[in-house]
Amino acid sequence: MMDQRPNTHLAYDDLLRTLADASDLSSEQQAHFESCHRCRRQAQDIQYRYQKLGQMARSMAPEPSRPFRVPEHHMPKSRWHFKPGVAVGVLGVLVFVFTVWWPNRAEHADAPVPLVEYSEQEDAQLMAEVDALVHDALPVAYQQVAVVSEPIFSKDLIDWIVPSIDEDDESIEPRA
Amino acid sequence: MVAKRAEADERSKNTTFPTVELVEKAQAGDQTAFHLLVDHYQPEIYRMIYYRSRSQMDAEDLTQDVMLKAYKNIGRLKSPEVFRSWLYRIAVNRVRDYYRKIQFKSLFGFVSMDDEAFHDSAEMAVSAQAEEGISRKDFWRQIEQMMTSLSKMEKEVFLLRFFDQLTIKEISAALNKNQSTIKTHLYRALRKFKAAAGDLDGLLEGI
């Protein structure tokens, strides 16, 4: 038996619209879509194709090779956490105080302070040597090597010229 | 509270993965919980960045950056149930940053965005298990060609919907646009993509 109803099947564009938002269709089209098996099947077929495209893209993308772990310097630190370095330092100071400085305190108090003769010439010579070292810190063989200049656009400069998107933009609560 | 959490978990992509519970623990300073979240979401965030940068190296670096940012700011996330969208939002912003910086460098000729070498070789980037079917290089080239007529926003919405499998609601949260705007962009993207790609038969044949 032939279907006497006019051809009200959805056009391809309307079927695409159902993928984005079926409620965007006119009320007549919505009513038709809800009752028409053929249109619903076509829409499902289109959706399936796009989903399959996404599936294909996922299968053609690599996997991350480095799992993220919070770097140590970003981990929260406990205020009273035992620090071996500090403990060793404190112990060292105590040992120094009680073995070296404390027993000799009385002797040091009475001992005359040795006088050192000040020589202006020696002092000037020493400073000249220090200045020479500061000026030519590299060994002679390396002093003529050309200096490698910094790249014109360092990472910091680029960050300054093209600043990252404001942190606050990410703190705004997404629309739930 | 329990009902809300259950509803949110139901909404998450994998219903057995307790996103909300882990986010709450991570917000309380539980690093193991944060690492569990990372292990679950890192691959999809990595792929999301890879689709846009098409460089494995940059995708690795940007993903690390996204995760570090998420760790630093997770305490400011008021609704743990939108964690996934929030993560995508950070990633979208990082990718935008990436392109802005690349564009700036290209102004001075340090890098060419049109250069083939700008993207990794697609052959290098394929996963080992996807060796068969059409050439990966061809696949990404075709996708790129089909998307040339799409605006930036249309392209973003299209990728988030079909490649990253976000719902309209999640896309709306990730891009901070209302849902009707997202639907409009998605519809336009589908029309343009259809005009360029037809019924996708050529592309899908390779699967």
XYZ file of C-alpha atoms in Angstrom:
383
model
C 0.000 0.000 0.000
C 1.417 3.394 -0.997
C 2.096 6.060 1.593
C -0.321 8.910 0.850
C 1.428 11.416 3.138
C 3.402 14.235 1.456
C 7.182 13.766 1.474
C 8.135 15.526 4.690
C 11.389 13.715 5.293
C 14.136 15.915 6.656
C 16.691 17.339 4.253
C 20.376 16.539 4.860
C 21.009 19.955 6.448
C 18.167 19.370 8.862
C 19.565 15.983 9.724
C 22.886 17.692 10.479
C 20.973 20.103 12.674
C 19.738 17.179 14.758
C 23.363 16.359 15.562
C 23.863 19.795 17.006
C 20.432 20.483 18.446
C 17.218 18.743 17.444
C 15.197 21.372 19.295
C 16.348 23.896 16.699
C 14.034 22.272 14.123
C 10.546 23.645 13.572
C 7.793 21.980 15.602
C 6.537 20.187 12.468
C 9.980 18.878 11.674
C 10.488 17.800 15.265
C 7.188 15.931 15.253
C 8.135 14.253 11.992
C 11.605 13.371 13.237
C 10.232 11.772 16.375
C 7.833 9.601 14.425
C 9.887 8.855 11.293
C 12.024 5.775 11.561
C 13.840 6.528 8.307
C 14.910 10.053 9.304
C 16.053 8.932 12.741
C 18.064 6.146 11.181
C 19.689 8.543 8.718
C 20.576 10.928 11.538
C 22.060 8.060 13.532
C 24.043 6.992 10.502
C 25.506 10.476 10.072
C 26.331 10.673 13.759
C 27.961 7.249 13.592
C 30.170 8.396 10.705
C 31.430 11.402 12.640
C 31.988 9.301 15.727
C 33.941 6.833 13.655
C 36.042 9.680 12.273
C 36.896 10.676 15.850
C 37.669 7.064 16.673
C 39.996 6.932 13.690
C 41.752 10.127 14.786
C 42.255 8.705 18.263
C 43.763 5.526 16.864
C 46.143 7.620 14.771
C 47.372 9.764 17.614
C 50.342 8.770 19.733
C 50.210 8.092 23.451
C 52.038 10.303 25.943
C 55.438 8.921 26.835
C 55.993 10.844 30.074
C 53.416 10.379 32.829
C 53.052 13.622 34.756
C 54.237 13.628 38.350
C 54.205 16.687 40.571
C 57.751 18.082 40.632
C 59.376 17.945 44.061
C 59.732 21.713 44.364
C 55.967 22.077 43.956
C 55.132 19.597 46.698
C 53.806 21.126 49.915
C 56.444 21.074 52.652
C 55.729 20.374 56.280
C 57.098 23.099 58.564
C 58.476 20.673 61.139
C 59.676 18.059 58.746
C 63.051 16.572 59.804
C 65.765 18.009 57.619
C 68.995 15.982 57.815
C 71.089 18.816 56.333
C 69.938 21.299 58.953
C 70.434 18.745 61.738
C 74.016 18.045 60.639
C 74.704 21.793 60.437
C 73.370 22.451 63.918
C 75.355 19.521 65.314
C 78.519 20.826 63.648
C 78.078 24.280 65.185
C 77.549 22.752 68.633
C 80.651 20.584 68.298
C 82.662 23.640 67.255
C 81.405 25.705 70.156
C 82.104 23.107 72.801
C 85.397 21.688 71.542
C 87.236 24.532 69.870
C 85.954 27.846 71.049
C 84.725 27.257 74.614
C 87.864 25.637 76.265
C 90.168 28.323 74.810
C 87.972 31.233 75.778
C 89.928 32.105 78.940
C 93.308 31.802 77.201
C 92.129 33.939 74.297
C 90.867 36.617 76.627
C 94.358 37.246 78.045
C 96.448 36.591 74.948
C 97.686 39.707 73.167
C 96.382 40.278 69.688
C 99.276 39.748 67.230
C 100.113 42.843 65.260
C 100.360 42.584 61.511
C 102.380 45.147 59.683
C 100.379 46.928 57.010
C 102.144 47.352 53.704
C 100.446 49.619 51.212
C 102.546 48.311 48.354
C 101.716 44.640 49.018
C 98.054 45.510 49.403
C 97.995 47.320 46.055
C 99.798 44.455 44.358
C 97.315 41.936 45.736
C 94.372 44.009 44.494
C 95.968 44.305 41.053
C 96.288 40.525 40.875
C 92.678 40.100 41.911
C 91.522 42.618 39.276
C 93.530 40.820 36.592
C 91.899 37.551 37.539
C 88.428 39.085 37.425
C 89.097 40.678 34.053
C 90.525 37.566 32.385
C 88.960 34.734 34.297
C 89.385 32.270 31.423
C 92.700 30.530 30.785
C 94.779 32.289 28.128
C 94.049 29.613 25.520
C 90.306 30.297 25.745
C 90.341 34.068 25.917
C 90.254 34.572 22.150
C 87.329 32.235 21.574
C 84.375 34.154 20.148
C 81.494 34.717 22.532
C 78.224 32.953 21.642
C 75.552 35.580 21.886
C 72.165 34.937 23.506
C 69.265 34.354 21.096
C 67.580 37.631 20.235
C 64.251 36.401 21.547
C 64.736 34.547 24.761
C 61.812 32.618 26.292
C 61.386 35.313 28.949
C 61.275 38.080 26.364
C 58.645 36.220 24.327
C 56.621 35.620 27.503
C 56.805 39.350 28.194
C 55.798 40.391 24.672
C 53.158 37.665 24.236
C 51.978 37.074 27.794
C 50.163 33.876 28.642
C 46.426 33.901 28.986
C 45.497 35.418 32.322
C 45.513 32.883 35.159
C 42.186 34.307 36.313
C 40.610 33.178 33.060
C 41.143 29.603 34.211
C 39.985 30.256 37.741
C 36.509 31.254 36.550
C 34.204 28.400 37.265
C 33.151 26.721 34.019
C 29.450 26.834 33.266
C 28.122 23.664 34.860
C 25.893 15.466 48.849
C 26.213 11.752 48.159
C 23.483 11.974 45.525
C 25.203 14.928 43.890
C 28.495 13.084 43.792
C 26.870 9.965 42.364
C 25.118 12.030 39.694
C 28.346 13.755 38.763
C 30.245 10.513 38.548
C 27.484 9.101 36.376
C 27.970 12.004 34.043
C 31.695 11.523 33.775
C 32.986 9.672 30.730
C 33.853 6.514 32.558
C 31.175 5.817 35.121
C 33.418 3.585 37.200
C 36.110 6.221 37.588
C 35.497 8.251 40.761
C 36.500 11.670 39.424
C 34.627 13.727 41.999
C 35.924 11.756 44.957
C 39.510 12.009 43.702
C 39.193 15.728 42.969
C 37.957 16.326 46.516
C 40.867 14.337 47.923
C 43.341 16.173 45.684
C 41.879 19.483 46.845
C 42.568 18.359 50.405
C 46.225 17.843 49.470
C 46.226 14.154 48.599
C 48.878 13.866 45.923
C 48.185 10.211 45.181
C 44.616 11.149 44.306
C 45.887 13.826 41.937
C 48.239 11.358 40.279
C 45.334 8.935 39.790
C 43.401 11.731 38.076
C 46.428 12.459 35.909
C 46.824 8.816 34.919
C 43.177 8.758 33.844
C 42.988 12.086 31.979
C 46.525 12.641 30.686
C 46.162 10.489 27.529
C 43.057 12.310 26.312
C 44.496 15.748 27.114
C 47.679 14.750 25.308
C 45.703 13.637 22.234
C 43.608 16.792 22.359
C 46.782 18.898 22.205
C 48.314 16.653 19.571
C 45.283 17.086 17.248
C 45.905 20.818 17.345
C 49.705 21.094 17.443
C 50.454 17.926 15.456
C 53.806 17.798 17.171
C 54.540 15.022 19.621
C 57.218 17.006 21.388
C 55.053 20.070 21.874
C 52.103 17.907 22.918
C 54.273 16.312 25.612
C 55.477 19.660 26.945
C 52.079 21.340 26.818
C 50.406 18.376 28.537
C 52.920 18.565 31.376
C 52.217 22.275 31.598
C 48.440 21.684 31.703
C 48.779 19.109 34.476
C 51.054 21.324 36.552
C 48.613 24.208 36.185
C 45.772 21.917 37.207
C 47.735 20.802 40.274
C 48.492 24.366 41.323
C 44.913 25.546 40.863
C 42.829 22.535 41.823
C 42.017 24.153 45.142
C 40.216 26.942 43.291
C 37.887 24.555 41.453
C 34.545 24.976 43.192
C 32.641 22.197 41.427
C 34.614 18.928 41.276
C 32.060 17.495 38.836
C 33.277 19.856 36.085
C 36.896 18.758 36.498
C 37.111 17.322 32.968
C 35.765 20.481 31.322
C 38.058 22.571 33.501
C 41.064 20.502 32.412
C 40.074 20.992 28.768
C 39.704 24.674 29.388
C 43.263 24.915 30.662
C 44.411 22.862 27.662
C 42.518 25.041 25.158
C 44.148 28.136 26.665
C 47.601 26.562 26.566
C 47.153 25.641 22.898
C 46.060 29.208 22.132
C 49.157 30.480 23.908
C 51.261 28.077 21.881
C 49.888 29.398 18.588
C 50.200 33.025 19.628
C 53.854 32.490 20.432
C 54.482 30.556 17.235
C 52.789 33.332 15.251
C 54.939 35.932 16.962
C 58.109 33.978 16.162
C 56.976 33.464 12.561
C 56.742 37.263 12.165
C 60.512 37.351 12.501
C 61.116 34.281 10.385
C 62.250 32.047 13.259
C 59.636 29.444 12.410
C 57.284 28.946 9.492
C 53.817 27.669 10.325
C 53.365 26.432 6.774
C 56.586 24.495 6.850
C 56.130 20.716 6.631
C 58.768 20.349 9.304
C 56.688 22.468 11.659
C 54.562 19.416 12.358
C 56.109 16.095 13.234
C 56.150 13.572 10.482
C 52.815 11.789 10.750
C 54.601 8.528 10.235
C 56.715 9.209 13.301
C 53.685 10.074 15.338
C 51.498 7.032 14.753
C 50.879 4.537 17.458
C 52.424 1.157 16.823
C 49.084 -0.674 16.837
C 47.603 1.482 14.093
C 49.915 0.352 11.353
C 47.272 -0.731 8.839
C 44.701 1.192 6.821
C 45.251 4.399 4.926
C 48.438 6.284 5.421
C 48.397 8.321 8.613
C 50.077 11.159 6.867
C 47.276 11.207 4.298
C 44.670 11.054 7.023
C 45.931 14.134 8.853
C 46.501 15.997 5.607
C 42.933 15.306 4.508
C 41.521 16.345 7.878
C 43.502 19.568 7.666
C 42.222 20.240 4.147
C 38.619 19.588 5.138
C 38.897 22.010 7.993
C 40.371 24.917 6.093
C 36.965 26.497 5.526
C 36.022 26.293 9.206
C 36.533 29.304 11.457
C 38.721 28.863 14.531
C 35.727 28.486 16.828
C 33.936 26.070 14.482
C 37.068 23.977 14.236
C 37.502 23.963 18.010
C 33.892 22.949 18.658
C 34.039 20.257 15.961
C 37.227 18.756 17.370
C 35.988 18.873 20.948
C 32.707 17.213 19.973
C 33.872 14.401 17.702
C 37.587 13.938 18.300
C 37.665 14.624 22.046
C 34.140 13.288 22.670
C 32.931 16.116 24.874
C 29.215 16.730 25.306
C 27.716 20.076 24.308
C 27.546 20.962 27.986
C 31.208 20.105 28.530
C 32.238 22.085 25.439
C 30.235 25.018 26.719
C 32.124 24.856 30.032
C 35.515 24.334 28.398
C 35.138 27.296 26.036
C 33.104 29.419 28.451
C 30.363 30.032 25.868
C 26.696 29.340 26.249
C 25.285 26.118 24.881
C 23.255 27.692 22.072
C 26.390 29.389 20.737
C 28.190 26.047 20.810
C 25.332 24.352 18.943
C 25.334 27.061 16.291
C 29.076 26.705 15.752
C 28.763 22.924 15.640
C 25.994 23.053 13.029
C 27.987 25.452 10.844
C 31.079 23.291 11.239
C 29.142 20.175 10.205
C 27.763 21.899 7.099
C 31.179 23.149 6.032
C 32.835 19.845 6.801
C 30.154 18.020 4.803
C 30.715 20.369 1.875
C 34.432 19.609 1.960
C 34.390 15.930 2.881
C 31.100 14.611 1.493
C 29.832 11.607 3.369
C 33.289 10.840 4.775
C 33.252 7.630 2.755
C 36.725 8.239 1.346
C 38.185 8.761 4.782
C 36.302 6.005 6.549
C 37.107 3.395 3.932
C 40.552 3.086 5.425
C 39.337 1.813 8.779
